[in-house]
Backbone atoms as SQL, in Angstrom:
CREATE TABLE atoms (id INTEGER PRIMARY KEY, chain TEXT, resi INTEGER, resn TEXT, atom TEXT, x REAL, y REAL, z REAL);
INSERT INTO atoms VALUES
  (1, 'A', 1, 'GLY', 'N', 0.880, -1.370, -0.227),
  (2, 'A', 1, 'GLY', 'CA', -0.015, -0.190, 0.026),
  (3, 'A', 1, 'GLY', 'C', 0.866, 1.338, -0.177),
  (4, 'A', 2, 'PHE', 'N', 0.117, 2.272, 0.209),
  (5, 'A', 2, 'PHE', 'CA', 0.801, 3.678, -0.143),
  (6, 'A', 2, 'PHE', 'C', 0.319, 4.639, 0.823),
  (7, 'A', 3, 'LEU', 'N', 1.245, 5.414, 1.310),
  (8, 'A', 3, 'LEU', 'CA', 0.707, 6.044, 2.568),
  (9, 'A', 3, 'LEU', 'C', 1.190, 7.780, 2.149),
  (10, 'A', 4, 'SER', 'N', -0.102, 8.423, 2.266),
  (11, 'A', 4, 'SER', 'CA', 0.176, 9.653, 2.164),
  (12, 'A', 4, 'SER', 'C', -0.573, 10.294, 3.364),
  (13, 'A', 5, 'TYR', 'N', 0.210, 11.191, 4.149),
  (14, 'A', 5, 'TYR', 'CA', 0.123, 12.255, 4.745),
  (15, 'A', 5, 'TYR', 'C', 0.299, 13.645, 4.834),
  (16, 'A', 6, 'ARG', 'N', -0.204, 14.308, 6.157),
  (17, 'A', 6, 'ARG', 'CA', 0.110, 15.840, 5.932),
  (18, 'A', 6, 'ARG', 'C', 0.591, 16.130, 7.461),
  (19, 'A', 7, 'VAL', 'N', 1.652, 17.457, 7.307),
  (20, 'A', 7, 'VAL', 'CA', 1.978, 17.505, 9.016),
  (21, 'A', 7, 'VAL', 'C', 2.140, 18.911, 8.868),
  (22, 'A', 8, 'SER', 'N', 1.390, 19.295, 9.998),
  (23, 'A', 8, 'SER', 'CA', 1.427, 21.033, 10.267),
  (24, 'A', 8, 'SER', 'C', 2.234, 21.063, 11.351),
  (25, 'A', 9, 'ARG', 'N', 3.325, 21.952, 11.319),
  (26, 'A', 9, 'ARG', 'CA', 4.089, 22.063, 12.866),
  (27, 'A', 9, 'ARG', 'C', 4.437, 23.387, 13.032),
  (28, 'A', 10, 'CYS', 'N', 5.213, 23.700, 13.548),
  (29, 'A', 10, 'CYS', 'CA', 5.575, 24.901, 14.389),
  (30, 'A', 10, 'CYS', 'C', 6.966, 25.077, 14.568),
  (31, 'A', 11, 'GLN', 'N', 7.724, 25.964, 14.171),
  (32, 'A', 11, 'GLN', 'CA', 8.960, 26.197, 14.630),
  (33, 'A', 11, 'GLN', 'C', 9.241, 27.527, 15.555),
  (34, 'A', 12, 'PHE', 'N', 9.567, 27.065, 16.530),
  (35, 'A', 12, 'PHE', 'CA', 9.672, 27.902, 17.765),
  (36, 'A', 12, 'PHE', 'C', 11.492, 28.730, 17.984),
  (37, 'A', 13, 'ASN', 'N', 11.607, 29.588, 17.774),
  (38, 'A', 13, 'ASN', 'CA', 12.892, 30.576, 18.054),
  (39, 'A', 13, 'ASN', 'C', 12.772, 31.085, 19.589),
  (40, 'A', 14, 'SER', 'N', 11.382, 31.449, 19.782),
  (41, 'A', 14, 'SER', 'CA', 11.445, 32.667, 20.596),
  (42, 'A', 14, 'SER', 'C', 9.882, 32.456, 20.746),
  (43, 'A', 15, 'THR', 'N', 9.210, 33.255, 21.934),
  (44, 'A', 15, 'THR', 'CA', 7.823, 33.463, 21.849),
  (45, 'A', 15, 'THR', 'C', 7.268, 34.713, 21.107),
  (46, 'A', 16, 'GLU', 'N', 8.301, 35.274, 20.250),
  (47, 'A', 16, 'GLU', 'CA', 7.818, 36.404, 19.598),
  (48, 'A', 16, 'GLU', 'C', 7.234, 35.895, 18.308),
  (49, 'A', 17, 'LEU', 'N', 5.956, 36.651, 17.610),
  (50, 'A', 17, 'LEU', 'CA', 6.128, 35.936, 16.389),
  (51, 'A', 17, 'LEU', 'C', 6.253, 36.094, 15.355),
  (52, 'A', 18, 'LYS', 'N', 7.262, 37.195, 15.454),
  (53, 'A', 18, 'LYS', 'CA', 8.661, 37.480, 14.340),
  (54, 'A', 18, 'LYS', 'C', 9.510, 36.346, 13.997),
  (55, 'A', 19, 'ASP', 'N', 9.587, 35.168, 15.335),
  (56, 'A', 19, 'ASP', 'CA', 10.490, 34.168, 15.457),
  (57, 'A', 19, 'ASP', 'C', 9.980, 33.198, 14.959),
  (58, 'A', 20, 'ILE', 'N', 8.537, 32.914, 14.814),
  (59, 'A', 20, 'ILE', 'CA', 7.952, 31.477, 14.721),
  (60, 'A', 20, 'ILE', 'C', 7.760, 31.291, 13.251),
  (61, 'A', 21, 'GLU', 'N', 7.789, 29.939, 12.965),
  (62, 'A', 21, 'GLU', 'CA', 7.757, 29.686, 11.741),
  (63, 'A', 21, 'GLU', 'C', 6.504, 28.689, 11.380),
  (64, 'A', 22, 'TYR', 'N', 5.421, 28.702, 10.485),
  (65, 'A', 22, 'TYR', 'CA', 4.656, 27.928, 10.830),
  (66, 'A', 22, 'TYR', 'C', 4.792, 27.071, 9.064),
  (67, 'A', 23, 'ILE', 'N', 4.716, 25.598, 9.418),
  (68, 'A', 23, 'ILE', 'CA', 5.386, 24.696, 8.403),
  (69, 'A', 23, 'ILE', 'C', 4.321, 23.659, 7.893),
  (70, 'A', 24, 'TYR', 'N', 3.664, 23.748, 6.693),
  (71, 'A', 24, 'TYR', 'CA', 2.526, 22.417, 6.290),
  (72, 'A', 24, 'TYR', 'C', 3.305, 21.894, 5.000),
  (73, 'A', 25, 'SER', 'N', 3.392, 20.619, 5.375),
  (74, 'A', 25, 'SER', 'CA', 3.792, 19.514, 4.558),
  (75, 'A', 25, 'SER', 'C', 3.266, 18.373, 3.935),
  (76, 'A', 26, 'GLN', 'N', 3.070, 18.098, 2.824),
  (77, 'A', 26, 'GLN', 'CA', 2.644, 16.830, 2.162),
  (78, 'A', 26, 'GLN', 'C', 3.738, 15.527, 1.779),
  (79, 'A', 27, 'TYR', 'N', 3.335, 14.301, 2.262),
  (80, 'A', 27, 'TYR', 'CA', 4.329, 13.559, 2.325),
  (81, 'A', 27, 'TYR', 'C', 3.118, 11.998, 1.599),
  (82, 'A', 28, 'TYR', 'N', 4.438, 11.767, 0.421),
  (83, 'A', 28, 'TYR', 'CA', 3.806, 10.354, 0.229),
  (84, 'A', 28, 'TYR', 'C', 5.067, 9.149, 0.176),
  (85, 'A', 29, 'ASN', 'N', 4.629, 8.429, 0.689),
  (86, 'A', 29, 'ASN', 'CA', 5.435, 7.057, 0.895),
  (87, 'A', 29, 'ASN', 'C', 6.842, 7.527, 1.615),
  (88, 'A', 30, 'LYS', 'N', 6.709, 8.733, 2.469),
  (89, 'A', 30, 'LYS', 'CA', 7.894, 8.888, 3.208),
  (90, 'A', 30, 'LYS', 'C', 8.651, 10.113, 2.505),
  (91, 'A', 31, 'LEU', 'N', 8.274, 10.410, 1.404),
  (92, 'A', 31, 'LEU', 'CA', 9.106, 11.526, 0.791),
  (93, 'A', 31, 'LEU', 'C', 8.242, 12.717, 0.770),
  (94, 'A', 32, 'GLU', 'N', 8.556, 14.137, 1.063),
  (95, 'A', 32, 'GLU', 'CA', 8.100, 14.972, 0.926),
  (96, 'A', 32, 'GLU', 'C', 7.778, 15.650, -0.626),
  (97, 'A', 33, 'ILE', 'N', 6.480, 15.800, -0.841),
  (98, 'A', 33, 'ILE', 'CA', 6.102, 16.469, -1.965),
  (99, 'A', 33, 'ILE', 'C', 6.514, 17.727, -2.363),
  (100, 'A', 34, 'TYR', 'N', 5.855, 18.524, -1.700),
  (101, 'A', 34, 'TYR', 'CA', 5.746, 20.332, -1.210),
  (102, 'A', 34, 'TYR', 'C', 5.665, 20.297, 0.261),
  (103, 'A', 35, 'ARG', 'N', 5.819, 21.695, 0.082),
  (104, 'A', 35, 'ARG', 'CA', 6.036, 22.203, 1.799),
  (105, 'A', 35, 'ARG', 'C', 5.203, 23.965, 1.538),
  (106, 'A', 36, 'PHE', 'N', 4.556, 24.374, 2.396),
  (107, 'A', 36, 'PHE', 'CA', 4.441, 25.828, 2.634),
  (108, 'A', 36, 'PHE', 'C', 4.899, 26.093, 3.862),
  (109, 'A', 37, 'SER', 'N', 5.977, 27.061, 4.208),
  (110, 'A', 37, 'SER', 'CA', 6.648, 27.830, 5.038),
  (111, 'A', 37, 'SER', 'C', 6.168, 29.252, 5.171),
  (112, 'A', 38, 'SER', 'N', 5.763, 29.576, 6.536),
  (113, 'A', 38, 'SER', 'CA', 5.484, 30.784, 6.569),
  (114, 'A', 38, 'SER', 'C', 6.557, 32.038, 6.374),
  (115, 'A', 39, 'SER', 'N', 7.471, 31.529, 6.270),
  (116, 'A', 39, 'SER', 'CA', 9.239, 32.460, 6.818),
  (117, 'A', 39, 'SER', 'C', 9.434, 32.687, 4.945),
  (118, 'A', 40, 'VAL', 'N', 9.111, 31.920, 4.183),
  (119, 'A', 40, 'VAL', 'CA', 9.083, 31.772, 2.502),
  (120, 'A', 40, 'VAL', 'C', 8.033, 32.479, 1.973),
  (121, 'A', 41, 'GLY', 'N', 6.530, 32.128, 2.478),
  (122, 'A', 41, 'GLY', 'CA', 5.482, 32.711, 2.211),
  (123, 'A', 41, 'GLY', 'C', 4.578, 32.337, 1.133),
  (124, 'A', 42, 'LYS', 'N', 5.268, 30.700, 0.518),
  (125, 'A', 42, 'LYS', 'CA', 4.544, 30.408, -0.494),
  (126, 'A', 42, 'LYS', 'C', 5.187, 29.045, -0.191),
  (127, 'A', 43, 'PHE', 'N', 4.349, 28.394, -1.251),
  (128, 'A', 43, 'PHE', 'CA', 4.727, 26.614, -1.777),
  (129, 'A', 43, 'PHE', 'C', 5.940, 26.459, -2.364),
  (130, 'A', 44, 'VAL', 'N', 6.434, 25.364, -1.751),
  (131, 'A', 44, 'VAL', 'CA', 8.020, 24.949, -2.582),
  (132, 'A', 44, 'VAL', 'C', 7.494, 23.402, -2.709),
  (133, 'A', 45, 'GLY', 'N', 8.015, 22.801, -4.153),
  (134, 'A', 45, 'GLY', 'CA', 7.909, 21.310, -4.528),
  (135, 'A', 45, 'GLY', 'C', 9.087, 21.113, -4.326),
  (136, 'A', 46, 'TYR', 'N', 9.591, 19.714, -4.179),
  (137, 'A', 46, 'TYR', 'CA', 10.394, 18.947, -4.480),
  (138, 'A', 46, 'TYR', 'C', 10.536, 17.831, -4.902),
  (139, 'A', 47, 'THR', 'N', 9.394, 17.398, -5.619),
  (140, 'A', 47, 'THR', 'CA', 9.378, 16.301, -6.501),
  (141, 'A', 47, 'THR', 'C', 8.769, 17.183, -7.876),
  (142, 'A', 48, 'GLU', 'N', 9.001, 16.300, -9.077),
  (143, 'A', 48, 'GLU', 'CA', 8.212, 17.249, -10.031),
  (144, 'A', 48, 'GLU', 'C', 6.885, 17.050, -9.861),
  (145, 'A', 49, 'TYR', 'N', 6.157, 16.127, -9.438),
  (146, 'A', 49, 'TYR', 'CA', 4.758, 16.547, -9.124),
  (147, 'A', 49, 'TYR', 'C', 4.757, 17.558, -8.087),
  (148, 'A', 50, 'GLY', 'N', 5.280, 17.941, -6.728),
  (149, 'A', 50, 'GLY', 'CA', 5.409, 18.732, -5.953),
  (150, 'A', 50, 'GLY', 'C', 5.434, 20.034, -6.423),
  (151, 'A', 51, 'VAL', 'N', 6.206, 20.383, -7.560),
  (152, 'A', 51, 'VAL', 'CA', 6.538, 21.261, -8.124),
  (153, 'A', 51, 'VAL', 'C', 5.298, 21.850, -8.902),
  (154, 'A', 52, 'LYS', 'N', 4.510, 21.215, -9.529),
  (155, 'A', 52, 'LYS', 'CA', 3.395, 21.123, -10.412),
  (156, 'A', 52, 'LYS', 'C', 2.420, 21.818, -9.465),
  (157, 'A', 53, 'GLN', 'N', 1.984, 21.481, -8.162),
  (158, 'A', 53, 'GLN', 'CA', 1.501, 21.236, -7.042),
  (159, 'A', 53, 'GLN', 'C', 1.319, 22.708, -6.430),
  (160, 'A', 54, 'ALA', 'N', 2.664, 23.041, -5.995),
  (161, 'A', 54, 'ALA', 'CA', 3.251, 24.245, -5.485),
  (162, 'A', 54, 'ALA', 'C', 3.038, 25.250, -6.433),
  (163, 'A', 55, 'LYS', 'N', 3.055, 25.352, -7.726),
  (164, 'A', 55, 'LYS', 'CA', 2.587, 26.158, -8.839),
  (165, 'A', 55, 'LYS', 'C', 1.484, 26.335, -8.622),
  (166, 'A', 56, 'TYR', 'N', 0.342, 25.420, -8.832),
  (167, 'A', 56, 'TYR', 'CA', -1.033, 25.726, -8.456),
  (168, 'A', 56, 'TYR', 'C', -1.395, 26.444, -7.422),
  (169, 'A', 57, 'PHE', 'N', -0.735, 25.974, -6.065),
  (170, 'A', 57, 'PHE', 'CA', -1.556, 26.210, -4.879),
  (171, 'A', 57, 'PHE', 'C', -0.842, 28.108, -4.686),
  (172, 'A', 58, 'ASN', 'N', 0.364, 28.319, -5.356),
  (173, 'A', 58, 'ASN', 'CA', 0.530, 29.679, -5.074),
  (174, 'A', 58, 'ASN', 'C', -0.360, 30.691, -5.728),
  (175, 'A', 59, 'LYS', 'N', -1.026, 30.294, -6.899),
  (176, 'A', 59, 'LYS', 'CA', -2.030, 30.763, -7.581),
  (177, 'A', 59, 'LYS', 'C', -3.243, 31.097, -6.946),
  (178, 'A', 60, 'ASP', 'N', -3.505, 30.485, -5.379),
  (179, 'A', 60, 'ASP', 'CA', -4.761, 30.562, -4.958),
  (180, 'A', 60, 'ASP', 'C', -3.917, 31.585, -3.725),
  (181, 'A', 61, 'THR', 'N', -4.165, 32.701, -3.977),
  (182, 'A', 61, 'THR', 'CA', -3.857, 33.575, -2.876),
  (183, 'A', 61, 'THR', 'C', -4.503, 33.908, -1.786),
  (184, 'A', 62, 'ALA', 'N', -5.943, 33.445, -2.067),
  (185, 'A', 62, 'ALA', 'CA', -6.645, 33.183, -0.584),
  (186, 'A', 62, 'ALA', 'C', -6.037, 32.092, 0.454),
  (187, 'A', 63, 'TYR', 'N', -5.765, 31.114, -0.208),
  (188, 'A', 63, 'TYR', 'CA', -5.053, 29.813, 0.428),
  (189, 'A', 63, 'TYR', 'C', -3.998, 30.170, 1.092),
  (190, 'A', 64, 'VAL', 'N', -3.051, 30.863, 0.160),
  (191, 'A', 64, 'VAL', 'CA', -1.832, 31.245, 0.716),
  (192, 'A', 64, 'VAL', 'C', -1.730, 31.917, 1.775),
  (193, 'A', 65, 'SER', 'N', -2.969, 32.911, 1.996),
  (194, 'A', 65, 'SER', 'CA', -3.125, 34.038, 2.988),
  (195, 'A', 65, 'SER', 'C', -3.769, 33.448, 4.002),
  (196, 'A', 66, 'SER', 'N', -4.456, 32.225, 4.292),
  (197, 'A', 66, 'SER', 'CA', -4.976, 31.445, 5.141),
  (198, 'A', 66, 'SER', 'C', -3.815, 30.650, 5.775),
  (199, 'A', 67, 'LEU', 'N', -2.967, 29.972, 5.058),
  (200, 'A', 67, 'LEU', 'CA', -1.947, 29.534, 5.930),
  (201, 'A', 67, 'LEU', 'C', -0.588, 30.539, 6.555),
  (202, 'A', 68, 'ASN', 'N', -0.657, 31.776, 5.640),
  (203, 'A', 68, 'ASN', 'CA', 0.139, 32.472, 6.445),
  (204, 'A', 68, 'ASN', 'C', -0.688, 32.939, 8.169),
  (205, 'A', 69, 'ALA', 'N', -1.659, 32.905, 7.839),
  (206, 'A', 69, 'ALA', 'CA', -2.173, 33.505, 9.085),
  (207, 'A', 69, 'ALA', 'C', -2.204, 32.292, 10.438),
  (208, 'A', 70, 'GLN', 'N', -2.004, 31.184, 9.888),
  (209, 'A', 70, 'GLN', 'CA', -1.741, 29.961, 11.131),
  (210, 'A', 70, 'GLN', 'C', -0.674, 30.260, 12.005),
  (211, 'A', 71, 'LYS', 'N', 0.312, 31.004, 11.360),
  (212, 'A', 71, 'LYS', 'CA', 1.688, 31.701, 12.479),
  (213, 'A', 71, 'LYS', 'C', 0.821, 32.023, 13.800),
  (214, 'A', 72, 'GLU', 'N', 0.114, 32.855, 13.462),
  (215, 'A', 72, 'GLU', 'CA', -0.487, 33.822, 14.767),
  (216, 'A', 72, 'GLU', 'C', -1.922, 32.802, 15.271),
  (217, 'A', 73, 'THR', 'N', -2.717, 32.309, 14.671),
  (218, 'A', 73, 'THR', 'CA', -3.540, 31.535, 14.993),
  (219, 'A', 73, 'THR', 'C', -3.434, 29.932, 15.432),
  (220, 'A', 74, 'TYR', 'N', -2.529, 29.316, 15.012),
  (221, 'A', 74, 'TYR', 'CA', -2.217, 28.151, 15.502),
  (222, 'A', 74, 'TYR', 'C', -0.865, 27.973, 16.302),
  (223, 'A', 75, 'CYS', 'N', 0.294, 28.677, 15.683),
  (224, 'A', 75, 'CYS', 'CA', 1.057, 28.592, 16.391),
  (225, 'A', 75, 'CYS', 'C', 1.277, 29.344, 18.075),
  (226, 'A', 76, 'GLN', 'N', 1.119, 30.893, 17.370),
  (227, 'A', 76, 'GLN', 'CA', 1.091, 32.046, 18.725),
  (228, 'A', 76, 'GLN', 'C', 0.277, 30.942, 19.877),
  (229, 'A', 77, 'HIS', 'N', -1.057, 30.651, 19.604),
  (230, 'A', 77, 'HIS', 'CA', -2.019, 30.155, 20.705),
  (231, 'A', 77, 'HIS', 'C', -1.387, 29.286, 21.316),
  (232, 'A', 78, 'ASN', 'N', -0.414, 28.342, 20.681),
  (233, 'A', 78, 'ASN', 'CA', -0.284, 27.113, 21.607),
  (234, 'A', 78, 'ASN', 'C', 1.532, 27.281, 22.240),
  (235, 'A', 79, 'ILE', 'N', 1.693, 28.200, 22.284),
  (236, 'A', 79, 'ILE', 'CA', 3.420, 28.391, 22.489),
  (237, 'A', 79, 'ILE', 'C', 3.439, 28.008, 23.993),
  (238, 'A', 80, 'GLY', 'N', 2.594, 28.228, 24.960),
  (239, 'A', 80, 'GLY', 'CA', 2.536, 28.017, 26.288),
  (240, 'A', 80, 'GLY', 'C', 2.295, 26.412, 26.404),
  (241, 'A', 81, 'VAL', 'N', 1.527, 25.633, 25.555),
  (242, 'A', 81, 'VAL', 'CA', 1.059, 24.258, 25.630),
  (243, 'A', 81, 'VAL', 'C', 2.723, 23.905, 25.019),
  (244, 'A', 82, 'TRP', 'N', 3.571, 23.738, 24.143),
  (245, 'A', 82, 'TRP', 'CA', 4.435, 23.510, 23.213),
  (246, 'A', 82, 'TRP', 'C', 5.558, 23.616, 24.080);
């Protein structure tokens, strides 16, 4: 069988919002296909298919903006928990 999964995570360098990075990754069979990083502000592809997907997702500015907002709503909210 095949394994497909998504991971959302936060990288903390401090409790300051400017030092937090939100990362959303898509994997297939343990290989990262593409990633969104709030520090880059867009999707980046790591395979041929991932590059196509990243290009497609980057055109959807509302989706990219919603993922950028996750840094504040998802990461900052959980500083005390993590």
